[in-house]
CSV table of C-alpha atoms in Angstrom, one decimal:
chain,number,residue,atom,x,y,z
A,25,MET,CA,-21.7,121.4,168.0
A,26,SER,CA,-22.9,124.5,169.9
A,27,SER,CA,-25.2,127.0,168.3
A,28,ARG,CA,-24.5,130.8,168.4
A,29,PRO,CA,-27.4,133.4,168.3
A,30,VAL,CA,-27.5,134.9,164.9
A,31,SER,CA,-27.5,138.9,165.2
A,32,ARG,CA,-29.9,140.5,162.9
A,33,PRO,CA,-29.9,144.2,161.8
A,34,ALA,CA,-32.3,146.5,163.4
A,35,SER,CA,-35.6,147.1,161.9
A,36,PRO,CA,-35.9,150.3,159.9
A,37,VAL,CA,-39.1,151.0,161.7
A,38,VAL,CA,-37.2,150.7,165.3
A,39,GLY,CA,-34.5,153.0,164.0
A,40,LEU,CA,-36.9,155.6,162.8
A,41,TRP,CA,-38.6,155.4,166.2
A,42,LEU,CA,-35.3,155.8,168.1
A,43,ALA,CA,-34.2,158.8,166.0
A,44,SER,CA,-37.7,160.6,166.5
A,45,LEU,CA,-37.5,160.0,170.2
A,46,LEU,CA,-33.9,161.5,170.3
A,47,PHE,CA,-35.1,164.5,168.1
A,48,CYS,CA,-38.0,165.3,170.5
A,49,SER,CA,-35.8,165.0,173.6
A,50,ALA,CA,-33.4,167.4,172.1
A,51,ALA,CA,-36.1,169.9,171.1
A,52,GLN,CA,-37.8,169.6,174.5
A,53,ALA,CA,-34.4,170.3,176.2
A,54,GLN,CA,-33.8,173.3,173.9
A,55,SER,CA,-37.5,174.6,174.5
A,56,LEU,CA,-36.8,174.4,178.3
A,57,ALA,CA,-33.4,176.2,178.0
A,58,GLN,CA,-35.1,179.1,176.0
A,59,PRO,CA,-36.7,181.6,178.4
A,60,THR,CA,-40.3,182.5,178.0
A,61,PRO,CA,-40.8,186.0,176.5
A,62,GLY,CA,-41.1,188.4,179.4
A,63,VAL,CA,-39.4,186.3,181.8
A,64,VAL,CA,-35.7,186.5,182.7
A,65,ALA,CA,-34.1,183.7,184.9
A,66,GLY,CA,-37.5,182.8,186.2
A,67,VAL,CA,-38.6,186.4,187.1
A,68,VAL,CA,-41.3,188.1,185.2
A,69,ALA,CA,-39.9,191.2,183.6
A,70,GLY,CA,-41.6,194.5,184.0
A,71,VAL,CA,-43.7,193.6,187.0
A,72,VAL,CA,-43.9,196.0,189.8
A,73,ASP,CA,-45.4,195.4,193.3
A,74,LEU,CA,-47.0,198.5,194.7
A,75,GLN,CA,-48.9,199.5,197.9
A,76,ALA,CA,-51.0,202.6,198.6
A,77,THR,CA,-52.8,203.7,201.7
A,78,ALA,CA,-55.5,206.3,202.3
A,79,GLN,CA,-56.5,207.8,205.7
A,80,VAL,CA,-59.4,209.8,207.1
A,81,GLU,CA,-60.3,211.1,210.5
A,82,VAL,CA,-64.0,210.7,211.7
A,83,VAL,CA,-66.0,211.3,214.7
A,84,PRO,CA,-67.5,208.1,216.2
A,85,ASP,CA,-71.4,208.4,216.0
A,86,LEU,CA,-72.3,205.8,218.5
A,87,ALA,CA,-71.9,206.1,222.2
A,88,VAL,CA,-71.7,203.0,224.4
A,89,MET,CA,-72.1,202.7,228.2
A,90,THR,CA,-71.9,199.5,230.4
A,91,LEU,CA,-73.6,199.6,233.8
A,92,ALA,CA,-74.1,196.9,236.4
A,93,VAL,CA,-76.3,196.0,239.5
A,94,GLU,CA,-75.4,193.7,242.2
A,95,ARG,CA,-77.0,192.2,245.4
A,96,SER,CA,-75.3,190.3,248.1
A,97,GLY,CA,-76.6,187.9,250.7
A,98,ALA,CA,-76.9,184.2,251.8
A,99,ASP,CA,-79.4,183.0,249.2
A,100,PRO,CA,-78.0,182.8,245.7
A,101,ALA,CA,-81.4,182.0,244.2
A,102,ASN,CA,-83.1,185.1,245.9
A,103,LEU,CA,-80.4,187.3,244.9
A,104,THR,CA,-80.5,186.2,241.2
A,105,ALA,CA,-84.3,186.9,241.3
A,106,GLN,CA,-83.7,190.3,242.6
A,107,VAL,CA,-80.9,191.2,240.0
A,108,SER,CA,-83.0,189.7,237.2
A,109,LYS,CA,-86.0,191.9,238.2
A,110,LEU,CA,-83.8,195.0,238.3
A,111,LEU,CA,-82.3,194.4,234.9
A,112,GLU,CA,-85.7,193.8,233.4
A,113,ALA,CA,-87.1,197.0,234.6
A,114,ALA,CA,-84.0,199.0,233.4
A,115,LEU,CA,-84.1,197.3,229.8
A,116,LYS,CA,-87.8,198.4,229.6
A,117,GLN,CA,-87.1,201.8,230.9
A,118,ALA,CA,-84.1,202.4,228.5
A,119,ARG,CA,-85.8,200.8,225.4
A,120,SER,CA,-88.8,203.3,225.9
A,121,VAL,CA,-86.5,206.2,224.8
A,122,PRO,CA,-86.1,206.4,221.1
A,123,ASP,CA,-82.7,205.8,219.6
A,124,ILE,CA,-81.4,203.9,222.7
A,125,GLU,CA,-80.4,200.3,222.1
A,126,ALA,CA,-80.4,198.3,225.5
A,127,SER,CA,-79.1,194.7,225.9
A,128,SER,CA,-78.2,192.4,228.8
A,129,GLY,CA,-74.5,192.2,229.7
A,130,ALA,CA,-72.6,189.6,231.8
A,131,PHE,CA,-74.5,187.9,234.7
A,132,THR,CA,-72.3,186.3,237.3
A,133,THR,CA,-72.6,184.7,240.7
A,134,GLN,CA,-69.6,184.7,243.0
A,135,PRO,CA,-69.0,183.4,246.5
A,136,ARG,CA,-68.0,186.0,249.3
A,137,TRP,CA,-65.3,185.1,251.7
A,138,LYS,CA,-64.1,186.1,255.0
A,139,THR,CA,-61.2,185.3,257.2
A,140,VAL,CA,-61.7,183.5,260.5
A,141,ASN,CA,-58.7,182.2,262.4
A,142,ASN,CA,-56.6,182.8,259.4
A,143,GLN,CA,-58.8,180.6,257.5
A,144,SER,CA,-61.2,181.6,254.6
A,145,GLN,CA,-64.8,180.8,255.1
A,146,ARG,CA,-67.7,181.5,252.7
A,147,ASP,CA,-69.7,184.2,253.8
A,148,GLY,CA,-72.6,184.3,251.3
A,149,TRP,CA,-72.9,185.2,247.7
A,150,THR,CA,-72.8,188.2,245.2
A,151,VAL,CA,-74.9,188.2,242.1
A,152,ARG,CA,-74.0,190.9,239.4
A,153,GLY,CA,-75.9,191.6,236.2
A,154,GLY,CA,-74.7,194.0,233.5
A,155,LEU,CA,-76.6,196.3,231.0
A,156,VAL,CA,-75.2,197.8,227.9
A,157,LEU,CA,-76.6,200.9,226.4
A,158,LYS,CA,-76.0,202.3,222.9
A,159,SER,CA,-77.2,205.4,221.2
A,160,HIS,CA,-76.5,208.1,218.5
A,161,ASP,CA,-78.1,210.7,220.8
A,162,PHE,CA,-75.3,211.3,223.4
A,163,ALA,CA,-77.5,213.6,225.4
A,164,ALA,CA,-80.3,211.0,225.7
A,165,LEU,CA,-77.9,208.3,226.6
A,166,GLY,CA,-76.3,210.4,229.4
A,167,LYS,CA,-79.5,211.3,230.8
A,168,MET,CA,-80.7,207.6,230.9
A,169,ALA,CA,-77.4,206.6,232.6
A,170,GLY,CA,-77.9,209.3,235.2
A,171,GLN,CA,-81.4,208.0,236.0
A,172,LEU,CA,-80.3,204.4,236.3
A,173,ALA,CA,-77.5,205.4,238.6
A,174,GLN,CA,-80.2,207.0,241.0
A,175,GLN,CA,-81.8,203.5,240.9
A,176,GLY,CA,-78.9,201.7,242.2
A,177,PHE,CA,-77.0,200.9,239.0
A,178,MET,CA,-73.2,201.5,238.8
A,179,ILE,CA,-71.8,203.1,235.6
A,180,GLU,CA,-68.7,201.2,234.8
A,181,SER,CA,-67.3,202.5,231.5
A,182,ASN,CA,-68.2,204.5,228.5
A,183,GLY,CA,-66.8,204.4,224.9
A,184,PHE,CA,-67.6,205.1,221.4
A,185,GLU,CA,-68.1,203.2,218.2
A,186,LEU,CA,-68.6,203.7,214.5
A,187,SER,CA,-71.9,202.7,213.2
A,188,LYS,CA,-72.2,200.2,210.2
A,189,ALA,CA,-73.7,203.0,208.1
A,190,LEU,CA,-70.7,205.5,208.9
A,191,ARG,CA,-68.0,202.8,208.5
A,192,ASP,CA,-69.4,201.7,205.1
A,193,ARG,CA,-69.5,205.2,203.9
A,194,GLU,CA,-66.1,206.1,205.0
A,195,GLU,CA,-64.7,202.8,203.7
A,196,THR,CA,-66.1,203.6,200.1
A,197,THR,CA,-64.5,206.9,200.2
A,198,LEU,CA,-61.1,205.4,201.3
A,199,ILE,CA,-61.2,202.5,198.6
A,200,ASP,CA,-61.7,205.3,195.9
A,201,SER,CA,-58.7,207.3,197.3
A,202,ALA,CA,-56.3,204.3,197.9
A,203,ILE,CA,-57.0,203.0,194.4
A,204,ALA,CA,-56.3,206.5,192.7
A,205,ARG,CA,-53.0,206.6,194.6
A,206,PHE,CA,-52.2,203.1,193.6
A,207,LYS,CA,-52.8,204.0,189.9
A,208,SER,CA,-50.7,207.1,190.4
A,209,LYS,CA,-47.8,205.2,191.7
A,210,ALA,CA,-48.2,202.6,188.9
A,211,ALA,CA,-48.0,205.4,186.2
A,212,THR,CA,-45.0,207.0,187.9
A,213,ALA,CA,-43.1,203.7,188.1
A,214,ALA,CA,-43.8,203.1,184.3
A,215,ARG,CA,-42.4,206.4,183.3
A,216,ALA,CA,-39.4,206.2,185.5
A,217,LEU,CA,-38.4,202.8,184.1
A,218,GLY,CA,-39.0,203.9,180.5
A,219,TYR,CA,-42.3,202.1,179.9
A,220,GLY,CA,-45.3,203.7,178.2
A,221,SER,CA,-48.0,202.3,180.3
A,222,TYR,CA,-49.1,199.4,182.6
A,223,THR,CA,-51.9,196.7,183.0
A,224,LEU,CA,-53.2,195.4,186.3
A,225,ARG,CA,-52.1,192.0,187.4
A,226,THR,CA,-53.3,191.6,191.0
A,227,LEU,CA,-55.0,193.8,193.5
A,228,SER,CA,-56.2,193.3,197.2
A,229,ILE,CA,-58.0,195.5,199.6
A,230,GLU,CA,-57.1,195.3,203.3
A,231,PRO,CA,-59.9,195.7,205.8
A,232,THR,CA,-60.4,199.1,207.2
A,233,GLN,CA,-58.4,199.7,210.4
A,234,GLY,CA,-58.8,202.4,213.0
A,235,GLN,CA,-58.0,203.1,216.8
A,236,LEU,CA,-61.2,203.9,218.3
A,237,PRO,CA,-61.1,205.5,221.7
A,238,GLN,CA,-60.8,202.8,224.4
A,239,PRO,CA,-63.8,202.5,226.9
A,240,ARG,CA,-63.1,204.6,229.9
A,241,PRO,CA,-63.7,203.1,233.4
A,242,MET,CA,-66.1,205.3,235.4
A,243,MET,CA,-67.3,203.4,238.4
A,244,MET,CA,-70.0,205.9,239.2
A,245,ARG,CA,-72.2,204.6,242.0
A,246,ALA,CA,-75.6,205.9,242.9
A,247,ALA,CA,-75.9,209.0,244.9
A,248,ALA,CA,-78.7,210.0,247.2
A,249,PRO,CA,-82.2,209.0,245.6
A,250,MET,CA,-83.9,211.8,243.8
A,251,ALA,CA,-86.5,212.3,241.2
A,252,GLU,CA,-85.5,211.1,237.6
A,253,GLU,CA,-85.9,214.5,236.1
A,254,GLN,CA,-83.5,215.9,238.5
A,255,ALA,CA,-80.9,213.2,238.2
A,256,PRO,CA,-77.6,214.5,236.8
A,257,ALA,CA,-76.9,213.4,233.2
A,258,VAL,CA,-73.5,211.7,232.5
A,259,PRO,CA,-71.6,213.9,230.0
A,260,LEU,CA,-70.5,212.2,226.8
A,261,ALA,CA,-68.1,213.6,224.2
A,262,THR,CA,-65.5,212.1,221.8
A,263,GLY,CA,-63.0,213.4,219.4
A,264,ARG,CA,-61.9,212.4,216.0
A,265,THR,CA,-60.4,208.9,215.3
A,266,PRO,CA,-58.4,207.9,212.3
A,267,LEU,CA,-59.6,205.2,209.9
A,268,GLN,CA,-57.0,203.6,207.4
A,269,LEU,CA,-57.3,201.4,204.3
A,270,THR,CA,-54.5,199.9,202.2
A,271,VAL,CA,-54.5,198.4,198.6
A,272,GLN,CA,-51.6,196.3,197.4
A,273,GLY,CA,-51.0,194.5,194.2
A,274,SER,CA,-48.7,194.2,191.0
A,275,VAL,CA,-48.7,195.7,187.7
A,276,GLN,CA,-47.2,194.6,184.3
A,277,LEU,CA,-45.4,197.5,182.6
A,278,THR,CA,-45.8,197.7,178.9
A,279,ARG,CA,-44.0,199.5,176.2
């Protein structure tokens, strides 16, 4: 005689557990279906993205000049020694003038070539050393460049920069102005959309941008030697250049 499993009624505890589980699942589903206050279809209501820009024109206060000296011959070691000696003397001379900052530039050694019977052959070496001069005193820098040109240096280019002090000062002004414009835009947006006010959500400040005058090639070579006090100064002058700063962020409009 085969035995059959006897079915037993579910325990009351199990039944209560299942009912509780179903209730919690239904409540969770209903909660997910309900939008969060202030959020419509996954988009935060009353949030506006804004951007404001401030710009000012400034006169660069730092003049920059690049010079170079070179020697050519058969012995690169001897040429290197000659160019190094000339650079050391020029650095010492420039640094003796107040407010002139002098530093070494690029130093290169390149082969020279000539063509013999339609074939290239090395014809010695050229050693070249660079010198970079910077100063707030444009007249003093132009005079020094003229003196070095009389000593065999080639003036390759001149340009202008903003000193850190000037850039920091102008950047502070631009930040104040850009944020004031941002706040004005936020208040206007709140009124136009029927809100009473706003609160700031996010804000970022982009780095200051500006188009400084590009260095101009000069390629001025030494003229006939003359006394340093008679050496013609190199004229240096620059115009205004724009600086721009942008702030962007978002605000929460409030009733």
